[in-house]
Amino acid sequence: MIKSVVSKEYQSLQKEIVQLQEKWKQMINPDTVRPNLDKAALAAGVPAAALTAIDFEISLFLQWVEEITVLLTESSPNLKPKLADIGSLLNEETAIRWIEEAYSFNSVYFERFAEENGLEPWIPQFLAETALRPYLQLVAEKVQPEIDRAVPGSGCPVCGEPVRLAVLEDEGKKVCQCPRCLAHWNAKRLECSHCGNEDYQKIKFLTIEGDAVSQIQVCEECNGYIKIIDTRQYIEKPSAAMIDLNSIHLDFVAQENGFSSVGEKKVTN
């Protein structure tokens, strides 16, 4: 197995974040997350989270942002001055906006928020996304029995995150996993998760020298890719979030070769 390009320090930080999110999820009253699954909407590619009523406890969300801020500064003391003003910038109204914009992947909003408040561009969205995920993960837990497949091009059937990761289980069964909400669903071995292409002549596999468990599935129809990890060779299987992080070298390779994690349908004349 190829050595991860991610530093051990950052891997350790991410493990602590994953543990925090699991702890936070246990703090959520399950009755405040109420899925209302519409099979027709799901079949059309609407994420289950968009069909779920969630009563967010804003005080908890603000507490989680504070906890992740403390963890970041303890892990990297040089971040302390960069994160010092976060508490004073957040109130109930802003927290609600952060939740809404994080859910919809609105990076433009967070970049503007960072610029207006003298923060580094990555900080607001990272904090908001990290504190939002326990809710999305609880949604995924509740609806997982109803999630078997995804609509190509619609992303994760629970939270809408673009599909970028699959694992091989049992006798080589391909199972897509979402690092964001931790949902999982079955997928055809020769199918593009972005455009649905099943033409084996247009689906290729890139491998990395020295990496025996990983490959990149690329689609020449939409230029999309996903990472495929053979977890059957793992003694202990890490979470989807950690698999995604530790396989980031595959993202670099795919993107350097002109492929995208979202795919784009080619325009033909």
Coordinates of N, CA and C in Angstrom, one line a residue, residues 28-243:
I28 N -27.7 14.9 19.7 CA -28.8 15.3 18.9 C -30.1 14.5 19.3
N29 N -31.1 15.2 19.6 CA -32.4 14.5 19.9 C -32.9 13.9 18.6
P30 N -33.0 12.5 18.5 CA -33.4 11.9 17.2 C -34.7 12.4 16.7
D31 N -35.6 12.8 17.6 CA -36.9 13.2 17.2 C -36.9 14.6 16.5
T32 N -35.7 15.3 16.5 CA -35.6 16.5 15.8 C -35.2 16.4 14.4
V33 N -35.0 15.1 14.0 CA -34.6 14.8 12.6 C -35.7 13.9 12.0
R34 N -36.5 14.4 11.1 CA -37.7 13.6 10.7 C -37.7 13.5 9.2
P35 N -37.2 12.4 8.7 CA -37.2 12.1 7.2 C -38.7 11.9 6.7
N36 N -38.9 12.4 5.5 CA -40.2 12.2 4.9 C -39.9 11.8 3.4
L37 N -39.6 10.6 3.3 CA -39.0 10.1 2.0 C -40.1 9.9 1.0
D38 N -39.9 10.7 -0.1 CA -40.8 10.6 -1.3 C -40.1 9.8 -2.3
K39 N -40.6 8.6 -2.6 CA -39.9 7.7 -3.5 C -39.7 8.3 -4.9
A40 N -40.7 9.0 -5.4 CA -40.6 9.7 -6.7 C -39.5 10.7 -6.7
A41 N -39.4 11.5 -5.6 CA -38.4 12.5 -5.5 C -37.0 11.9 -5.4
L42 N -36.9 10.8 -4.6 CA -35.6 10.1 -4.5 C -35.2 9.6 -5.9
A43 N -36.2 9.0 -6.6 CA -35.9 8.4 -7.9 C -35.5 9.5 -8.9
A44 N -35.9 10.8 -8.6 CA -35.5 11.9 -9.5 C -34.2 12.5 -9.1
G45 N -33.6 12.0 -8.0 CA -32.3 12.5 -7.6 C -32.3 13.5 -6.5
V46 N -33.4 13.7 -5.9 CA -33.5 14.7 -4.8 C -32.8 14.1 -3.5
P47 N -31.9 14.7 -2.9 CA -31.2 14.1 -1.7 C -32.2 13.9 -0.6
A48 N -32.1 12.8 0.2 CA -33.0 12.6 1.3 C -33.0 13.7 2.3
A49 N -31.8 14.3 2.5 CA -31.7 15.4 3.5 C -32.6 16.5 3.2
A50 N -32.8 16.8 1.9 CA -33.7 17.8 1.4 C -35.2 17.5 1.7
L51 N -35.5 16.2 1.9 CA -36.8 15.8 2.2 C -37.0 15.6 3.7
T52 N -36.0 16.0 4.5 CA -36.0 15.8 5.9 C -36.2 17.1 6.7
A53 N -37.2 17.1 7.6 CA -37.4 18.2 8.5 C -36.4 18.1 9.7
I54 N -35.6 19.1 9.9 CA -34.6 19.1 10.9 C -34.7 20.4 11.8
D55 N -34.9 20.1 13.1 CA -35.0 21.2 14.1 C -33.6 21.4 14.7
F56 N -32.8 22.3 14.0 CA -31.4 22.5 14.5 C -31.4 23.2 15.9
E57 N -30.6 22.6 16.8 CA -30.4 23.3 18.1 C -29.2 24.2 17.9
I58 N -29.5 25.5 17.7 CA -28.4 26.4 17.4 C -27.4 26.6 18.5
S59 N -27.8 26.4 19.7 CA -26.8 26.5 20.8 C -25.8 25.4 20.7
L60 N -26.3 24.2 20.3 CA -25.4 23.1 20.1 C -24.4 23.3 18.9
F61 N -24.9 23.8 17.9 CA -24.1 24.1 16.7 C -23.0 25.1 17.1
L62 N -23.4 26.2 17.8 CA -22.4 27.2 18.2 C -21.3 26.5 19.2
Q63 N -21.8 25.6 20.0 CA -20.9 24.9 20.9 C -19.9 24.1 20.1
W64 N -20.4 23.4 19.1 CA -19.5 22.6 18.3 C -18.5 23.4 17.5
V65 N -18.9 24.5 17.0 CA -17.9 25.4 16.3 C -16.8 25.8 17.3
E66 N -17.2 26.1 18.5 CA -16.2 26.5 19.5 C -15.3 25.3 19.8
E67 N -15.8 24.1 19.9 CA -15.0 23.0 20.2 C -14.0 22.7 19.1
I68 N -14.5 22.8 17.9 CA -13.6 22.5 16.8 C -12.5 23.6 16.7
T69 N -12.9 24.8 17.0 CA -11.9 25.9 17.0 C -10.8 25.6 18.1
V70 N -11.2 25.1 19.2 CA -10.2 24.8 20.3 C -9.3 23.7 19.8
L71 N -9.9 22.7 19.2 CA -9.1 21.5 18.7 C -8.1 22.0 17.7
L72 N -8.5 22.8 16.8 CA -7.6 23.3 15.7 C -6.4 24.1 16.3
T73 N -6.7 24.9 17.3 CA -5.7 25.8 17.9 C -4.7 24.9 18.8
E74 N -5.3 23.9 19.4 CA -4.4 23.0 20.2 C -3.5 22.2 19.2
S75 N -4.1 21.8 18.1 CA -3.3 21.0 17.1 C -2.3 21.9 16.4
S76 N -2.6 23.1 16.1 CA -1.7 24.0 15.4 C -1.8 25.4 16.1
P77 N -0.9 25.7 17.1 CA -0.9 26.9 17.8 C -0.9 28.2 16.9
N78 N -0.3 28.0 15.7 CA -0.2 29.2 14.8 C -1.5 29.6 14.3
L79 N -2.6 28.8 14.5 CA -3.9 29.1 14.1 C -4.7 30.0 15.1
K80 N -4.1 30.1 16.3 CA -4.8 30.7 17.4 C -5.2 32.2 17.0
P81 N -4.3 33.0 16.5 CA -4.7 34.4 16.2 C -5.7 34.4 15.0
K82 N -5.6 33.4 14.1 CA -6.5 33.4 12.9 C -7.9 33.0 13.3
L83 N -8.1 32.3 14.4 CA -9.4 31.9 14.9 C -9.9 32.6 16.1
A84 N -9.2 33.6 16.5 CA -9.5 34.3 17.8 C -10.8 35.0 17.7
D85 N -11.2 35.5 16.6 CA -12.4 36.3 16.5 C -13.7 35.6 16.1
I86 N -13.6 34.3 15.9 CA -14.7 33.5 15.5 C -15.9 33.6 16.4
G87 N -15.6 33.5 17.7 CA -16.7 33.5 18.7 C -17.5 34.8 18.6
S88 N -16.8 36.0 18.4 CA -17.5 37.3 18.4 C -18.3 37.5 17.1
L89 N -18.0 36.7 16.1 CA -18.7 36.9 14.8 C -19.9 36.1 14.7
L90 N -20.1 35.1 15.6 CA -21.2 34.2 15.5 C -22.3 34.5 16.5
N91 N -23.5 34.6 15.9 CA -24.7 34.7 16.8 C -25.7 33.7 16.2
E92 N -26.9 33.7 16.7 CA -27.9 32.7 16.3 C -28.2 33.0 14.8
E93 N -28.4 34.2 14.4 CA -28.8 34.5 13.0 C -27.7 34.0 12.0
T94 N -26.4 34.3 12.4 CA -25.3 33.9 11.5 C -25.2 32.4 11.5
A95 N -25.4 31.8 12.6 CA -25.3 30.3 12.7 C -26.3 29.6 11.8
I96 N -27.5 30.1 11.8 CA -28.6 29.6 10.9 C -28.2 29.8 9.4
R97 N -27.6 30.9 9.1 CA -27.1 31.2 7.7 C -26.0 30.2 7.4
W98 N -25.1 30.0 8.3 CA -23.9 29.1 8.1 C -24.5 27.7 7.8
I99 N -25.5 27.2 8.5 CA -26.0 25.9 8.3 C -26.6 25.8 6.9
E100 N -27.4 26.8 6.5 CA -28.0 26.8 5.2 C -27.0 26.8 4.1
E101 N -26.0 27.6 4.2 CA -25.0 27.8 3.1 C -24.1 26.6 3.1
A102 N -23.8 26.0 4.2 CA -22.9 24.8 4.2 C -23.6 23.6 3.6
Y103 N -24.9 23.5 3.9 CA -25.7 22.4 3.3 C -25.7 22.5 1.8
S104 N -25.8 23.7 1.2 CA -25.9 23.9 -0.2 C -24.5 24.1 -0.9
F105 N -23.4 23.9 -0.2 CA -22.1 24.0 -0.7 C -21.8 25.4 -1.3
N106 N -22.3 26.4 -0.6 CA -22.2 27.8 -1.2 C -20.8 28.4 -0.7
S107 N -19.8 28.0 -1.5 CA -18.5 28.5 -1.1 C -18.3 30.0 -1.4
V108 N -19.1 30.5 -2.3 CA -19.0 31.9 -2.6 C -19.4 32.8 -1.4
Y109 N -20.5 32.3 -0.7 CA -20.9 33.0 0.5 C -19.8 33.0 1.6
F110 N -19.2 31.8 1.8 CA -18.2 31.7 2.9 C -16.9 32.5 2.5
E111 N -16.6 32.5 1.2 CA -15.4 33.3 0.8 C -15.7 34.8 1.1
R112 N -16.9 35.3 0.8 CA -17.3 36.7 1.0 C -17.3 37.0 2.5
F113 N -17.8 36.0 3.3 CA -17.8 36.2 4.8 C -16.4 36.3 5.3
A114 N -15.5 35.5 4.8 CA -14.1 35.5 5.3 C -13.5 36.8 4.9
E115 N -13.7 37.3 3.7 CA -13.1 38.5 3.2 C -13.6 39.7 4.1
E116 N -14.9 39.7 4.3 CA -15.5 40.9 5.1 C -15.1 40.9 6.5
N117 N -14.7 39.7 7.0 CA -14.3 39.7 8.5 C -12.8 39.4 8.7
G118 N -12.0 39.5 7.6 CA -10.6 39.4 7.8 C -10.1 38.0 8.2
L119 N -10.8 37.0 7.7 CA -10.4 35.6 8.0 C -9.8 34.9 6.7
E120 N -9.0 33.9 7.0 CA -8.5 33.1 5.8 C -9.7 32.4 5.1
P121 N -9.7 32.3 3.8 CA -10.9 31.9 3.1 C -11.4 30.5 3.5
W122 N -10.6 29.6 4.0 CA -11.1 28.3 4.3 C -11.8 28.1 5.6
I123 N -11.5 29.1 6.5 CA -12.0 28.9 7.9 C -13.5 28.9 8.1
P124 N -14.3 29.8 7.6 CA -15.7 29.8 7.9 C -16.4 28.5 7.3
Q125 N -16.1 28.1 6.1 CA -16.8 27.0 5.5 C -16.4 25.7 6.2
F126 N -15.1 25.6 6.6 CA -14.6 24.4 7.2 C -15.3 24.2 8.6
L127 N -15.4 25.3 9.3 CA -16.1 25.2 10.7 C -17.6 24.9 10.5
A128 N -18.2 25.5 9.6 CA -19.7 25.3 9.4 C -19.9 23.9 8.9
E129 N -19.1 23.4 7.9 CA -19.3 22.1 7.4 C -19.0 21.0 8.5
T130 N -18.0 21.2 9.3 CA -17.6 20.3 10.3 C -18.8 20.1 11.3
A131 N -19.4 21.3 11.7 CA -20.4 21.2 12.7 C -21.8 20.8 12.1
L132 N -21.9 20.9 10.8 CA -23.2 20.4 10.2 C -23.2 18.9 10.0
R133 N -22.1 18.3 9.8 CA -22.1 16.9 9.4 C -22.8 15.9 10.4
P134 N -22.7 16.2 11.7 CA -23.4 15.2 12.6 C -24.9 15.1 12.3
Y135 N -25.5 16.2 11.9 CA -26.9 16.2 11.5 C -27.1 15.4 10.2
L136 N -26.3 15.6 9.3 CA -26.4 14.9 8.0 C -26.1 13.4 8.2
Q137 N -25.2 13.1 9.1 CA -24.9 11.7 9.4 C -26.1 11.0 10.1
L138 N -26.8 11.7 11.0 CA -28.0 11.2 11.6 C -29.1 10.9 10.6
V139 N -29.2 11.9 9.6 CA -30.2 11.7 8.6 C -29.8 10.4 7.8
A140 N -28.6 10.2 7.5 CA -28.1 9.0 6.8 C -28.4 7.8 7.5
E141 N -28.2 7.8 8.8 CA -28.5 6.6 9.7 C -30.0 6.2 9.6
K142 N -30.8 7.2 9.6 CA -32.3 7.0 9.6 C -32.8 6.5 8.3
V143 N -32.2 7.0 7.2 CA -32.8 6.6 5.9 C -32.0 5.5 5.2
Q144 N -30.9 5.1 5.8 CA -30.0 4.1 5.1 C -30.8 2.9 4.6
P145 N -31.7 2.3 5.3 CA -32.4 1.1 4.8 C -33.2 1.4 3.5
E146 N -33.5 2.6 3.2 CA -34.2 3.0 2.0 C -33.2 3.4 0.9
I147 N -31.9 3.4 1.1 CA -30.9 3.9 0.2 C -30.2 2.7 -0.4
D148 N -30.4 2.4 -1.6 CA -29.8 1.2 -2.2 C -28.9 1.6 -3.4
R149 N -29.4 2.6 -4.2 CA -28.7 3.1 -5.3 C -28.8 4.6 -5.4
A150 N -28.0 5.2 -6.3 CA -28.0 6.6 -6.5 C -28.3 6.9 -8.0
V151 N -28.9 8.1 -8.2 CA -29.2 8.6 -9.6 C -27.9 9.2 -10.1
P152 N -27.3 8.7 -11.2 CA -26.1 9.2 -11.7 C -26.2 10.7 -11.9
G153 N -25.2 11.5 -11.5 CA -25.2 12.9 -11.7 C -25.8 13.7 -10.5
S154 N -26.5 13.0 -9.6 CA -27.2 13.7 -8.5 C -26.4 13.7 -7.2
G155 N -25.2 13.0 -7.2 CA -24.4 13.0 -6.0 C -24.9 12.0 -5.0
C156 N -24.5 12.1 -3.8 CA -24.9 11.2 -2.7 C -26.5 11.3 -2.6
P157 N -27.1 10.2 -2.5 CA -28.6 10.2 -2.4 C -29.1 10.7 -1.1
V158 N -28.2 10.9 -0.1 CA -28.6 11.5 1.2 C -28.4 13.0 1.3
C159 N -27.1 13.4 1.0 CA -26.7 14.8 1.2 C -26.4 15.5 0.0
G160 N -26.3 14.9 -1.1 CA -26.0 15.6 -2.4 C -24.5 15.8 -2.7
E161 N -23.6 15.4 -1.8 CA -22.2 15.5 -2.0 C -21.8 14.8 -3.3
P162 N -21.0 15.4 -4.2 CA -20.6 14.7 -5.4 C -19.9 13.4 -5.1
V163 N -20.2 12.4 -5.8 CA -19.7 11.0 -5.6 C -18.2 11.0 -6.0
R164 N -17.3 10.6 -5.1 CA -15.9 10.5 -5.4 C -15.2 9.3 -4.8
L165 N -16.0 8.4 -4.1 CA -15.3 7.3 -3.4 C -16.2 6.1 -3.5
A166 N -15.6 4.9 -3.8 CA -16.2 3.6 -3.7 C -15.2 2.6 -3.1
V167 N -15.7 1.6 -2.5 CA -14.9 0.5 -2.0 C -15.3 -0.8 -2.6
L168 N -14.4 -1.7 -2.6 CA -14.8 -3.1 -3.0 C -14.9 -4.0 -1.8
E169 N -16.1 -4.6 -1.7 CA -16.4 -5.5 -0.6 C -16.6 -6.9 -1.0
D170 N -16.6 -7.8 0.0 CA -17.0 -9.2 -0.3 C -16.3 -9.7 -1.5
E171 N -17.1 -10.2 -2.5 CA -16.6 -10.8 -3.7 C -16.4 -9.7 -4.8
G172 N -15.9 -8.6 -4.4 CA -15.6 -7.5 -5.4 C -16.8 -6.6 -5.6
K173 N -17.8 -6.6 -4.7 CA -19.0 -5.8 -4.9 C -18.5 -4.3 -4.7
K174 N -19.0 -3.5 -5.6 CA -18.6 -2.0 -5.6 C -19.7 -1.3 -4.8
V175 N -19.3 -0.6 -3.7 CA -20.2 0.1 -2.9 C -19.7 1.6 -2.8
C176 N -20.5 2.5 -3.2 CA -20.1 3.9 -3.1 C -20.3 4.4 -1.6
Q177 N -19.4 5.2 -1.1 CA -19.5 5.7 0.2 C -19.4 7.3 0.2
C178 N -20.1 7.9 1.1 CA -20.1 9.4 1.2 C -19.3 9.8 2.4
P179 N -18.1 10.4 2.2 CA -17.3 10.9 3.3 C -18.0 11.9 4.2
R180 N -19.0 12.6 3.6 CA -19.7 13.7 4.3 C -20.7 13.2 5.3
C181 N -21.6 12.4 4.8 CA -22.7 11.9 5.7 C -22.6 10.4 6.1
L182 N -21.6 9.7 5.5 CA -21.3 8.3 5.7 C -22.4 7.4 5.2
A183 N -23.3 7.8 4.3 CA -24.2 6.9 3.6 C -23.4 6.0 2.7
H184 N -24.0 4.9 2.3 CA -23.4 4.0 1.3 C -24.5 3.4 0.5
W185 N -24.1 3.0 -0.8 CA -25.1 2.4 -1.7 C -24.4 1.6 -2.7
N186 N -25.1 0.6 -3.3 CA -24.5 -0.2 -4.3 C -24.3 0.5 -5.6
A187 N -23.3 0.1 -6.4 CA -23.1 0.7 -7.7 C -22.6 -0.4 -8.7
K188 N -23.0 -0.3 -9.9 CA -22.5 -1.2 -11.0 C -21.0 -1.0 -11.1
R189 N -20.3 -2.1 -11.4 CA -18.8 -2.1 -11.6 C -18.5 -1.2 -12.7
L190 N -19.2 -1.3 -13.8 CA -18.9 -0.4 -15.0 C -20.0 0.6 -15.2
E191 N -20.1 1.6 -14.4 CA -21.0 2.6 -14.5 C -20.4 3.9 -14.0
C192 N -20.5 5.0 -14.7 CA -20.1 6.3 -14.3 C -21.1 6.9 -13.3
S193 N -20.6 7.2 -12.1 CA -21.5 7.8 -11.1 C -22.0 9.2 -11.5
H194 N -21.3 9.8 -12.4 CA -21.6 11.2 -12.8 C -22.6 11.4 -13.9
C195 N -22.4 10.5 -14.9 CA -23.3 10.6 -16.1 C -24.1 9.4 -16.5
G196 N -23.8 8.3 -15.7 CA -24.5 7.0 -16.0 C -24.0 6.2 -17.1
N197 N -22.9 6.6 -17.8 CA -22.3 5.9 -18.9 C -21.9 4.5 -18.5
E198 N -22.3 3.5 -19.3 CA -22.0 2.1 -19.0 C -21.2 1.5 -20.2
D199 N -20.8 2.3 -21.1 CA -20.0 1.8 -22.2 C -18.6 1.5 -21.8
Y200 N -18.2 0.2 -21.7 CA -17.0 -0.2 -21.2 C -15.8 0.4 -21.9
Q201 N -16.0 0.7 -23.2 CA -14.9 1.3 -24.0 C -14.6 2.7 -23.6
K202 N -15.5 3.4 -22.9 CA -15.3 4.8 -22.4 C -15.1 4.9 -20.9
I203 N -15.0 3.7 -20.3 CA -14.7 3.7 -18.8 C -13.3 3.0 -18.7
K204 N -12.4 3.8 -18.1 CA -11.0 3.3 -18.0 C -10.6 3.3 -16.5
F205 N -9.5 2.6 -16.2 CA -9.1 2.5 -14.8 C -7.6 2.9 -14.8
L206 N -7.3 3.9 -13.9 CA -5.9 4.3 -13.8 C -5.4 3.7 -12.5
T207 N -4.2 3.2 -12.5 CA -3.6 2.6 -11.3 C -2.3 3.4 -10.9
I208 N -1.9 3.3 -9.7 CA -0.7 4.0 -9.2 C 0.3 3.0 -8.8
E209 N 1.5 3.2 -9.3 CA 2.6 2.3 -9.0 C 2.9 2.3 -7.5
G210 N 2.9 1.1 -6.9 CA 3.2 1.0 -5.5 C 1.9 1.0 -4.6
D211 N 0.8 1.2 -5.3 CA -0.5 1.3 -4.5 C -1.3 0.1 -5.0
A212 N -1.3 -1.0 -4.2 CA -2.0 -2.2 -4.6 C -3.5 -2.3 -4.3
V213 N -4.0 -1.3 -3.5 CA -5.4 -1.4 -3.1 C -6.3 -0.3 -3.8
S214 N -5.7 0.5 -4.6 CA -6.5 1.7 -5.1 C -6.4 1.7 -6.6
Q215 N -7.5 2.3 -7.2 CA -7.5 2.6 -8.6 C -8.5 3.8 -8.8
I216 N -8.3 4.4 -10.0 CA -9.2 5.6 -10.3 C -10.0 5.2 -11.5
Q217 N -11.3 5.2 -11.4 CA -12.2 4.9 -12.5 C -12.5 6.2 -13.2
V218 N -12.2 6.3 -14.4 CA -12.4 7.6 -15.2 C -13.4 7.3 -16.3
C219 N -14.2 8.3 -16.7 CA -15.2 8.2 -17.7 C -14.8 9.2 -18.8
E220 N -14.6 8.7 -20.0 CA -14.3 9.5 -21.2 C -15.5 10.2 -21.8
E221 N -16.7 9.9 -21.3 CA -17.9 10.5 -21.8 C -18.1 11.9 -21.1
C222 N -17.8 11.9 -19.8 CA -18.0 13.2 -19.1 C -16.8 13.7 -18.4
N223 N -15.7 13.0 -18.5 CA -14.4 13.4 -17.9 C -14.5 13.4 -16.3
G224 N -15.4 12.6 -15.8 CA -15.5 12.5 -14.4 C -14.7 11.3 -13.8
Y225 N -14.5 11.3 -12.5 CA -13.7 10.1 -11.9 C -14.3 9.9 -10.5
I226 N -14.0 8.6 -10.1 CA -14.2 8.3 -8.7 C -13.0 7.4 -8.3
K227 N -12.7 7.4 -7.0 CA -11.6 6.6 -6.4 C -12.3 5.3 -6.0
I228 N -11.6 4.2 -6.2 CA -12.1 2.9 -5.8 C -11.0 2.2 -5.0
I229 N -11.3 1.9 -3.7 CA -10.4 1.3 -2.8 C -10.8 -0.1 -2.4
D230 N -9.9 -1.0 -2.5 CA -10.2 -2.4 -2.2 C -10.0 -2.6 -0.7
T231 N -11.0 -2.4 0.1 CA -10.9 -2.5 1.6 C -10.9 -3.9 2.1
R232 N -11.0 -4.9 1.2 CA -10.9 -6.3 1.6 C -9.5 -6.6 2.1
Q233 N -8.5 -5.8 1.7 CA -7.1 -6.0 2.1 C -6.8 -5.2 3.4
Y234 N -7.8 -4.5 4.0 CA -7.6 -3.8 5.2 C -7.8 -4.7 6.4
I235 N -7.0 -4.7 7.4 CA -7.2 -5.4 8.6 C -8.3 -4.7 9.4
E236 N -8.2 -3.4 9.5 CA -9.3 -2.6 10.2 C -9.8 -1.6 9.2
K237 N -11.0 -1.5 8.9 CA -11.6 -0.6 7.9 C -11.8 0.8 8.6
P238 N -11.2 1.8 8.1 CA -11.4 3.2 8.6 C -12.7 3.7 8.0
S239 N -13.1 4.8 8.6 CA -14.3 5.5 8.1 C -14.1 6.0 6.7
A240 N -15.3 6.3 6.0 CA -15.2 6.8 4.7 C -14.4 8.1 4.6
A241 N -14.6 8.9 5.7 CA -13.9 10.2 5.7 C -12.4 10.0 5.7
M242 N -11.9 9.0 6.5 CA -10.5 8.8 6.6 C -9.9 8.1 5.3
I243 N -10.8 7.2 4.7 CA -10.4 6.6 3.4 C -10.2 7.7 2.4

